[in-house]
Coordinates of N, CA, C and O in Angstrom, one line a residue:
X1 N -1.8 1.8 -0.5 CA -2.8 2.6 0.1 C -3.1 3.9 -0.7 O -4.1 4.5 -0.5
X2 N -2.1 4.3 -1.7 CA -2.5 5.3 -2.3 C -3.1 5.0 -3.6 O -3.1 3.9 -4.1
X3 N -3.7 6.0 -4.1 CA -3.4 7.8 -4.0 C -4.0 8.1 -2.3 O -3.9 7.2 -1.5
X4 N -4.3 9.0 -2.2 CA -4.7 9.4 -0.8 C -5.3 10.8 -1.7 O -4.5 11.6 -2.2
X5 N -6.6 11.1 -1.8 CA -7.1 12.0 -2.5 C -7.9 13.2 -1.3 O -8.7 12.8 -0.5
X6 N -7.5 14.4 -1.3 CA -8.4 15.4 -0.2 C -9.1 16.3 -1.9 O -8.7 16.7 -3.0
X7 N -10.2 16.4 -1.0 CA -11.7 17.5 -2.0 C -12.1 18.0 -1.5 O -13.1 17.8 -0.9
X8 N -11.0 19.5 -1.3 CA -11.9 20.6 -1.0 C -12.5 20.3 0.7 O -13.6 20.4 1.1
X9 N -11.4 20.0 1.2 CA -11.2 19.4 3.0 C -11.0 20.6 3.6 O -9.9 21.1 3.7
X10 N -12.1 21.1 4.0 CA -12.1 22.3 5.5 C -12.4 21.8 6.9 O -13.2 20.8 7.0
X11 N -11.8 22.4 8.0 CA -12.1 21.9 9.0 C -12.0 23.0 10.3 O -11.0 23.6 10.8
X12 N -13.3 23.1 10.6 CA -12.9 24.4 12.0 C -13.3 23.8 13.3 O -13.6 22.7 13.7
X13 N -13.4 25.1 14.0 CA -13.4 24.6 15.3 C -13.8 26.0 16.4 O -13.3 27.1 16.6
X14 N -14.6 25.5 16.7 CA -15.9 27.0 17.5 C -15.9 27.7 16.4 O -15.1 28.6 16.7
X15 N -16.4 27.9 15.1 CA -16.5 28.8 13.8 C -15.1 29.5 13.9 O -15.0 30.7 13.5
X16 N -14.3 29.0 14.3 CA -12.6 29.4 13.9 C -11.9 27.9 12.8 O -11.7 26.7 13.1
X17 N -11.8 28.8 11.4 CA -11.4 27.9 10.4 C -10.0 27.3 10.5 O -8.9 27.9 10.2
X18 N -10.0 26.3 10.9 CA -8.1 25.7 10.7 C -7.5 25.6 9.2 O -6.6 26.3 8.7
X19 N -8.5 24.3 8.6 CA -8.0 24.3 7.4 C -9.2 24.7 6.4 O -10.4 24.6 6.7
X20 N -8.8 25.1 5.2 CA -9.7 25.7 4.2 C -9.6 25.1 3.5 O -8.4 24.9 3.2
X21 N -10.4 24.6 2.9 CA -10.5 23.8 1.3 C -10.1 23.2 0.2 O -10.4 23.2 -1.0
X22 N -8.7 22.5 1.4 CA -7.5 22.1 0.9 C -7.9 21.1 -0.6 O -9.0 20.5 -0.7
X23 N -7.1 21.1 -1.2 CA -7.0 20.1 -2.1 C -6.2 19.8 -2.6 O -5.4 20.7 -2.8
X24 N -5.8 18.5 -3.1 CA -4.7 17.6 -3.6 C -4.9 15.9 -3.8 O -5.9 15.1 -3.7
X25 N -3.7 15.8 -4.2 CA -3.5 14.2 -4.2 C -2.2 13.8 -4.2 O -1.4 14.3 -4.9
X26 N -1.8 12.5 -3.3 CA -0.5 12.3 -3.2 C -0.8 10.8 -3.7 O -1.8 10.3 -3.3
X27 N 0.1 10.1 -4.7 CA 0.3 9.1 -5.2 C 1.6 8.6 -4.8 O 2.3 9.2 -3.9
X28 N 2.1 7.0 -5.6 CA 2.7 6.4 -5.1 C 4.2 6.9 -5.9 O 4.3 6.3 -7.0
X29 N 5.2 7.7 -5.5 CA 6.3 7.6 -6.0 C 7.5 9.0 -5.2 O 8.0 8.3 -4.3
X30 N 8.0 9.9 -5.1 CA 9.2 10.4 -4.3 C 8.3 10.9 -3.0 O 7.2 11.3 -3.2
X31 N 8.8 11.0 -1.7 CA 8.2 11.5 -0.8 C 7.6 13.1 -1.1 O 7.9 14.1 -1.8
X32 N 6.7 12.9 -0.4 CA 5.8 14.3 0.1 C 6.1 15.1 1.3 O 6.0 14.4 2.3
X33 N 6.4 16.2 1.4 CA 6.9 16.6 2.3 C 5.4 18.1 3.0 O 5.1 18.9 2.1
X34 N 4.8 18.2 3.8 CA 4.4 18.8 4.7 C 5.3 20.5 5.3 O 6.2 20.6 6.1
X35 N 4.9 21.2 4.7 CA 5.6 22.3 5.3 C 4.9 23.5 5.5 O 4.1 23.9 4.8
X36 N 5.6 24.3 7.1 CA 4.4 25.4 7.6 C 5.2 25.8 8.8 O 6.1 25.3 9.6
X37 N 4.5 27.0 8.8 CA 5.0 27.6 10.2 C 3.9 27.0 11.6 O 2.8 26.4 11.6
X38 N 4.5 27.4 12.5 CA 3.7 27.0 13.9 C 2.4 27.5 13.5 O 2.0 28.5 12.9
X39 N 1.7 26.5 14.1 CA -0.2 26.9 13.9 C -0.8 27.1 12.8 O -1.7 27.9 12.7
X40 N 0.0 26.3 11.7 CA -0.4 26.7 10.2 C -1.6 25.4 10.1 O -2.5 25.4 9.2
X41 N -1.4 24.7 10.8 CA -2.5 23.1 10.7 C -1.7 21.9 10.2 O -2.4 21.0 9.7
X42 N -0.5 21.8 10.2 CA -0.1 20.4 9.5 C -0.9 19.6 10.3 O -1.9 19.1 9.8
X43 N -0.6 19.5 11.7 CA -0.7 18.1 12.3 C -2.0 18.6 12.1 O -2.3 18.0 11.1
X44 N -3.1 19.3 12.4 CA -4.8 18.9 11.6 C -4.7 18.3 10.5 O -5.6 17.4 10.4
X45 N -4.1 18.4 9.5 CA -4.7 17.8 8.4 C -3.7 16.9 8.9 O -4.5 16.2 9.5
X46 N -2.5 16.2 9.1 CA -2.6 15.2 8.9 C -3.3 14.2 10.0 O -2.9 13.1 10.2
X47 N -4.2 14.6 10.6 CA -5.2 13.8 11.5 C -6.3 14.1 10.8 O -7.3 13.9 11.5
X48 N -6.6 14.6 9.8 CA -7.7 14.5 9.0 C -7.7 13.7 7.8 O -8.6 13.5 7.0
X49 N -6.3 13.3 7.7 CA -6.4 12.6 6.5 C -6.4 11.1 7.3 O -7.3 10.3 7.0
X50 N -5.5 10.7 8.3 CA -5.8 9.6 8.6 C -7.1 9.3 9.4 O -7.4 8.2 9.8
X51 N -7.8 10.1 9.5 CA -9.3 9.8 9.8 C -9.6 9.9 11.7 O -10.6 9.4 12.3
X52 N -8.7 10.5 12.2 CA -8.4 10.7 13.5 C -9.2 12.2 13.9 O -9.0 12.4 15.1
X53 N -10.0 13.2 13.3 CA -10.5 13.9 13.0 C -11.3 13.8 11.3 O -10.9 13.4 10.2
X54 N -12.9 14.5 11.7 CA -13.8 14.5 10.6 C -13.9 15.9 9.9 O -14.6 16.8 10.4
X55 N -13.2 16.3 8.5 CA -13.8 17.4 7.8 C -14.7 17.8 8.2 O -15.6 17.0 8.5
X56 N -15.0 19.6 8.5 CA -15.9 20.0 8.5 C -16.7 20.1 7.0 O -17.8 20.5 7.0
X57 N -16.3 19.9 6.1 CA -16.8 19.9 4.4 C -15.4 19.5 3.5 O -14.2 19.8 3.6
X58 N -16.1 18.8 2.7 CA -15.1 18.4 1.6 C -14.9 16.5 1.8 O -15.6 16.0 2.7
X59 N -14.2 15.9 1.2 CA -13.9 14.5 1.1 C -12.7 13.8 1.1 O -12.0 14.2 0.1
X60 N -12.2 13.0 1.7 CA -11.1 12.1 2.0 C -11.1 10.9 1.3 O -12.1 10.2 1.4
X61 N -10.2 10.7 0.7 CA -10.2 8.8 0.6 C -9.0 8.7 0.1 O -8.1 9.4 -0.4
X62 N -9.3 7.2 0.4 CA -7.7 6.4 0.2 C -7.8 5.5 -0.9 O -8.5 4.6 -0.5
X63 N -7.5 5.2 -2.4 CA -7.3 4.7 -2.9 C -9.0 3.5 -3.5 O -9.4 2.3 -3.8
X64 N -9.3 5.3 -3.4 CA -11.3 5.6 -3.7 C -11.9 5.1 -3.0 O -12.9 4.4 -3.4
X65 N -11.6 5.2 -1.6 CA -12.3 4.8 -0.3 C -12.3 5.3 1.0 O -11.4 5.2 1.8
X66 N -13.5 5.9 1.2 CA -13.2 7.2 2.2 C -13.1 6.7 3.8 O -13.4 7.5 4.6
X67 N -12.9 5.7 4.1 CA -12.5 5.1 5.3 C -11.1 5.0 5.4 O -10.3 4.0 5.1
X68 N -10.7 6.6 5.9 CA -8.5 6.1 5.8 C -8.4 5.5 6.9 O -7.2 5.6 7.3
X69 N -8.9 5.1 7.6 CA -8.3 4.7 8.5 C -7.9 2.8 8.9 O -7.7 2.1 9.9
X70 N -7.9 2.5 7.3 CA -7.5 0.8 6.9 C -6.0 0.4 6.8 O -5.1 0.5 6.0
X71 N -6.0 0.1 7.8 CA -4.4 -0.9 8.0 C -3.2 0.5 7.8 O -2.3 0.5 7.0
X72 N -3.7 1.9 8.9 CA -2.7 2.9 8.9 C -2.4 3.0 10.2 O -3.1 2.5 11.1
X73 N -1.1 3.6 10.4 CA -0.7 4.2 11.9 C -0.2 4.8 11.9 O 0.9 4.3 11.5
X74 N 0.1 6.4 12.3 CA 0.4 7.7 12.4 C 1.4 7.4 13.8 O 1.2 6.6 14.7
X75 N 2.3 8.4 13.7 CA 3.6 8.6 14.7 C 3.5 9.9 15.3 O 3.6 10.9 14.6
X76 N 3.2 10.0 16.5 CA 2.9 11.4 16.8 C 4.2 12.1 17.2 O 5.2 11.4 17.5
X77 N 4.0 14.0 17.1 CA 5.7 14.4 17.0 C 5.9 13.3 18.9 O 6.7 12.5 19.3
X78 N 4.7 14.1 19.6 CA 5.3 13.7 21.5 C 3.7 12.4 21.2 O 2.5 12.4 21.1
X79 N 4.9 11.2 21.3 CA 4.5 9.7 20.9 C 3.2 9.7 22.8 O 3.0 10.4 23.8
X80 N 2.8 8.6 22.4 CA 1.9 8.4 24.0 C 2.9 6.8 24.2 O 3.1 5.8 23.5
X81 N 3.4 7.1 25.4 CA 3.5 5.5 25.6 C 3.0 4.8 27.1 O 3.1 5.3 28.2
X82 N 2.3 3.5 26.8 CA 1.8 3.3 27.4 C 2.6 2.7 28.7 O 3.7 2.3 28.4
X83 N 2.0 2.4 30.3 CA 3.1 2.0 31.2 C 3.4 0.5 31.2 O 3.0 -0.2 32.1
X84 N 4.3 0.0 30.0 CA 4.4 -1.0 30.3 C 6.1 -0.8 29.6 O 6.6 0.4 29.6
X85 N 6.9 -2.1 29.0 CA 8.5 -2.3 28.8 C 8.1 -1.5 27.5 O 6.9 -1.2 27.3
X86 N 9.2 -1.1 26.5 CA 9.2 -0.7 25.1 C 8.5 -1.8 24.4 O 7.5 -1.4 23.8
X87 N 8.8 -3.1 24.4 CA 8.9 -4.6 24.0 C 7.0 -4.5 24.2 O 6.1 -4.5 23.3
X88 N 7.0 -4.3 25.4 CA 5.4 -4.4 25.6 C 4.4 -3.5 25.0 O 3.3 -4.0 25.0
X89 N 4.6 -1.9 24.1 CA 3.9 -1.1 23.9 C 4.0 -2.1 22.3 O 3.0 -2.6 21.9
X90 N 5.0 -2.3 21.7 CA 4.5 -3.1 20.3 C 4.1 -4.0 20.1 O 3.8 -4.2 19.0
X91 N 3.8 -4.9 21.0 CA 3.4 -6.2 21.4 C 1.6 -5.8 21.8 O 0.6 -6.6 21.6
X92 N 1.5 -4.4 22.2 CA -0.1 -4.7 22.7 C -0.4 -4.4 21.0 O -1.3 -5.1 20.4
X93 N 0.1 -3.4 20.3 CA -0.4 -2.9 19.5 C -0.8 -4.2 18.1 O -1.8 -4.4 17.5
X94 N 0.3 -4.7 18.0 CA 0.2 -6.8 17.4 C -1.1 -7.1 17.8 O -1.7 -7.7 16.9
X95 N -1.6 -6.9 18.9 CA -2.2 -7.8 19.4 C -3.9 -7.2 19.0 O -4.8 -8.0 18.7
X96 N -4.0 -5.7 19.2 CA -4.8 -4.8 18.3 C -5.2 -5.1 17.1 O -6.3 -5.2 16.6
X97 N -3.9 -5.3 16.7 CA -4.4 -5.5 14.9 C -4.4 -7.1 14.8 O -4.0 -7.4 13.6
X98 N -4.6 -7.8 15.4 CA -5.1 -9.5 15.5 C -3.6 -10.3 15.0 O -3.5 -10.9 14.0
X99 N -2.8 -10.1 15.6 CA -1.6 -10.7 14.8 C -2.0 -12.0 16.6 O -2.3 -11.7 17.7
X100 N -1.8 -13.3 15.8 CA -1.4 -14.4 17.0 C -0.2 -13.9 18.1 O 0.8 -13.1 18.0
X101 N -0.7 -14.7 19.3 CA 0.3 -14.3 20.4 C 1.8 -14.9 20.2 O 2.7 -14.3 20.7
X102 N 2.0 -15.9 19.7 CA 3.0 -16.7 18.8 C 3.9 -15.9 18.2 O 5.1 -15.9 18.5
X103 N 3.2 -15.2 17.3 CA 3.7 -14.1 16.5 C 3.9 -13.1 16.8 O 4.8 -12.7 16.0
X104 N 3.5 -12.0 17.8 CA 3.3 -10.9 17.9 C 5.1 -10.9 18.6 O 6.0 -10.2 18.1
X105 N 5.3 -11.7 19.7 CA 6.7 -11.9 20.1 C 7.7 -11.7 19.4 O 8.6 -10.9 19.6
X106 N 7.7 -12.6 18.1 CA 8.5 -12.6 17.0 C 8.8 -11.6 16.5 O 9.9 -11.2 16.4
X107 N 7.5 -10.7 15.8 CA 7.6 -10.0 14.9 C 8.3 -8.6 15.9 O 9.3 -8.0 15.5
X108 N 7.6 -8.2 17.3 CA 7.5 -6.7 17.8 C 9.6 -7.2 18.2 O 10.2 -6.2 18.4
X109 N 10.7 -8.6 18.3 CA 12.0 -8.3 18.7 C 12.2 -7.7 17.4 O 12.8 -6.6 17.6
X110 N 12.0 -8.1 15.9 CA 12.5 -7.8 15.0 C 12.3 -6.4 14.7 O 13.2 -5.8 14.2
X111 N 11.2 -5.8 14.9 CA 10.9 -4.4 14.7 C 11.5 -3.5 15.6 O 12.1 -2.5 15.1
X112 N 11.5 -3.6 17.4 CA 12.4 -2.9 17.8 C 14.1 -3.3 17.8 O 14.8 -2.5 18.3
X113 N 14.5 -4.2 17.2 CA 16.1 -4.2 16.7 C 16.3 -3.9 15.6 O 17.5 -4.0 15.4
X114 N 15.3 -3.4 14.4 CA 15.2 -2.8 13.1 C 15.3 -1.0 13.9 O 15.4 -0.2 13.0
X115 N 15.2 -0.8 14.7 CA 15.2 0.5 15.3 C 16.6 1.2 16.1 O 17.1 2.3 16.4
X116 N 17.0 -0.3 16.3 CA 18.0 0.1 17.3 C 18.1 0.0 18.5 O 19.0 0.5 19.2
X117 N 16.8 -0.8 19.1 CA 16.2 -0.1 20.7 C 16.1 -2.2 21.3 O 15.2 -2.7 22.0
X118 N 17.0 -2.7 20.6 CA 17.1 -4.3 21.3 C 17.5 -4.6 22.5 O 17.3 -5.6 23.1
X119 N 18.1 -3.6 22.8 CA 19.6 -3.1 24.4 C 18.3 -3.0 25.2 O 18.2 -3.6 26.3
X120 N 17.5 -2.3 24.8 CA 16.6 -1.8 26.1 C 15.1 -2.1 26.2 O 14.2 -1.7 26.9
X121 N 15.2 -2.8 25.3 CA 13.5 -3.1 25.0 C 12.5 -3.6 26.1 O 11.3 -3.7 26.0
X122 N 13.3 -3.8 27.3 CA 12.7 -4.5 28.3 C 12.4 -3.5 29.6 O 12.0 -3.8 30.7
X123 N 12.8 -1.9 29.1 CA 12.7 -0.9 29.9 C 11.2 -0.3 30.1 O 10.3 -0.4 29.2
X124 N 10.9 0.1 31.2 CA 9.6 1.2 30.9 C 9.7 1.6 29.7 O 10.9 1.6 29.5
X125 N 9.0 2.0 28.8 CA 8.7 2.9 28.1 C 8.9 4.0 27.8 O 9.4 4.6 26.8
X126 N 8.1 4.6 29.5 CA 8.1 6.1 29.9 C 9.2 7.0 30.5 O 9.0 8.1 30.8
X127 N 10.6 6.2 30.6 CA 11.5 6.7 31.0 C 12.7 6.7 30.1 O 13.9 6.7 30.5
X128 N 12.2 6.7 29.0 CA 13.6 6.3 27.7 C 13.3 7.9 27.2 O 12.5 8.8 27.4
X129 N 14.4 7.7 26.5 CA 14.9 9.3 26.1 C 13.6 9.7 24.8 O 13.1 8.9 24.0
X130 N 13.1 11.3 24.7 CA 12.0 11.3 23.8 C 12.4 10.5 22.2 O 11.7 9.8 21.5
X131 N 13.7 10.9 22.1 CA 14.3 10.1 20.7 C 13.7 8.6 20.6 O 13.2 8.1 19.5
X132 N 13.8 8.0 21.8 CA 13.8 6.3 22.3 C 12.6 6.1 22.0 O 12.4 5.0 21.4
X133 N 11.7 7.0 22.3 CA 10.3 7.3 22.6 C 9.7 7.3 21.1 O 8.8 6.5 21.1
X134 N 9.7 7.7 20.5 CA 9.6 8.1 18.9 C 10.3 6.9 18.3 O 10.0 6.9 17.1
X135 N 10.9 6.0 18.6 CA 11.5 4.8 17.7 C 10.7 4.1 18.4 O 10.3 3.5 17.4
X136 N 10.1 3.7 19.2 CA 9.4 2.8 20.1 C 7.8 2.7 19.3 O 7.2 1.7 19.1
X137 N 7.3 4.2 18.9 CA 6.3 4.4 18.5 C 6.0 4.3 16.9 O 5.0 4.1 16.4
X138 N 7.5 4.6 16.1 CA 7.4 4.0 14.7 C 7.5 2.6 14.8 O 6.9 2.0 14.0
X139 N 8.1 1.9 15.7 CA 8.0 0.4 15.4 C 6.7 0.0 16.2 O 6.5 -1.2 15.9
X140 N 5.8 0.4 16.9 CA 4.4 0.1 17.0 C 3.6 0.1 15.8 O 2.9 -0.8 15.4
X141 N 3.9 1.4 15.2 CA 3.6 1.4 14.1 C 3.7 1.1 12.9 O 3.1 1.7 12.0

């Protein structure tokens, strides 16, 4: 998916500027790290990069294509889950992205026991610990 290129990406809100005319490029090799104090805008820009929010000026693209939002999924810090088992919130999301119903079974036991969360997979969702909650939502993801 990369580079992931931002040009000069501003983004406000009621004429109050969040982000200013950021620029960069992250390519494929040691992690990238995001760092800032409270209300500095990470999580804007990073919902500007995955295309969950639109620059107010400047340009986005993924791998010289400004539609990021191709075969990505973002982990929020407080995840949404929806009211169904853990098993069930990865299973709808399989089913989103066109994976067969055959499959979606297979793949969402292997991903929540790649997490750790095989004991309980058959629980609400909404009543697992926020930790639980956040492994539930990377393996949707």
């Amino acid at each position: 998916m990369l580079p992931l290129v931002l040009d000069r990406v501003s983004f406000a809100v009621n004429g109050k500027t969040i982000i200013d005319r950021v620029s960069m490029e992250i390519t494929d090799g040691p992690r990238t790290v995001i760092l800032g104090p409270n209300g500095a805008g990470k999580s804007v820009l990073m919902r500007l990069c995955h295309g969950f929010l639109t620059p107010s000026s400047g340009a986005i693209s993924w791998q010289g294509k400004t539609n990021g939002r191709n075969r990505q999924a973002m982990v929020f810090q407080r995840p949404v889950m929806l009211r169904r088992s853990a098993i069930a919130n990865i299973v709808y999301a399989l089913k989103l992205a066109g994976v067969s119903p055959r499959e979606r079974e297979l793949r969402a036991r292997d991903v929540i026991e790649a997490v750790g969360l095989a004991a309980i997979a058959d629980r609400p969702a909404r009543v697992l610990s926020g930790g639980e909650q956040q492994r539930v939502a990377l393996a949707r993801a």
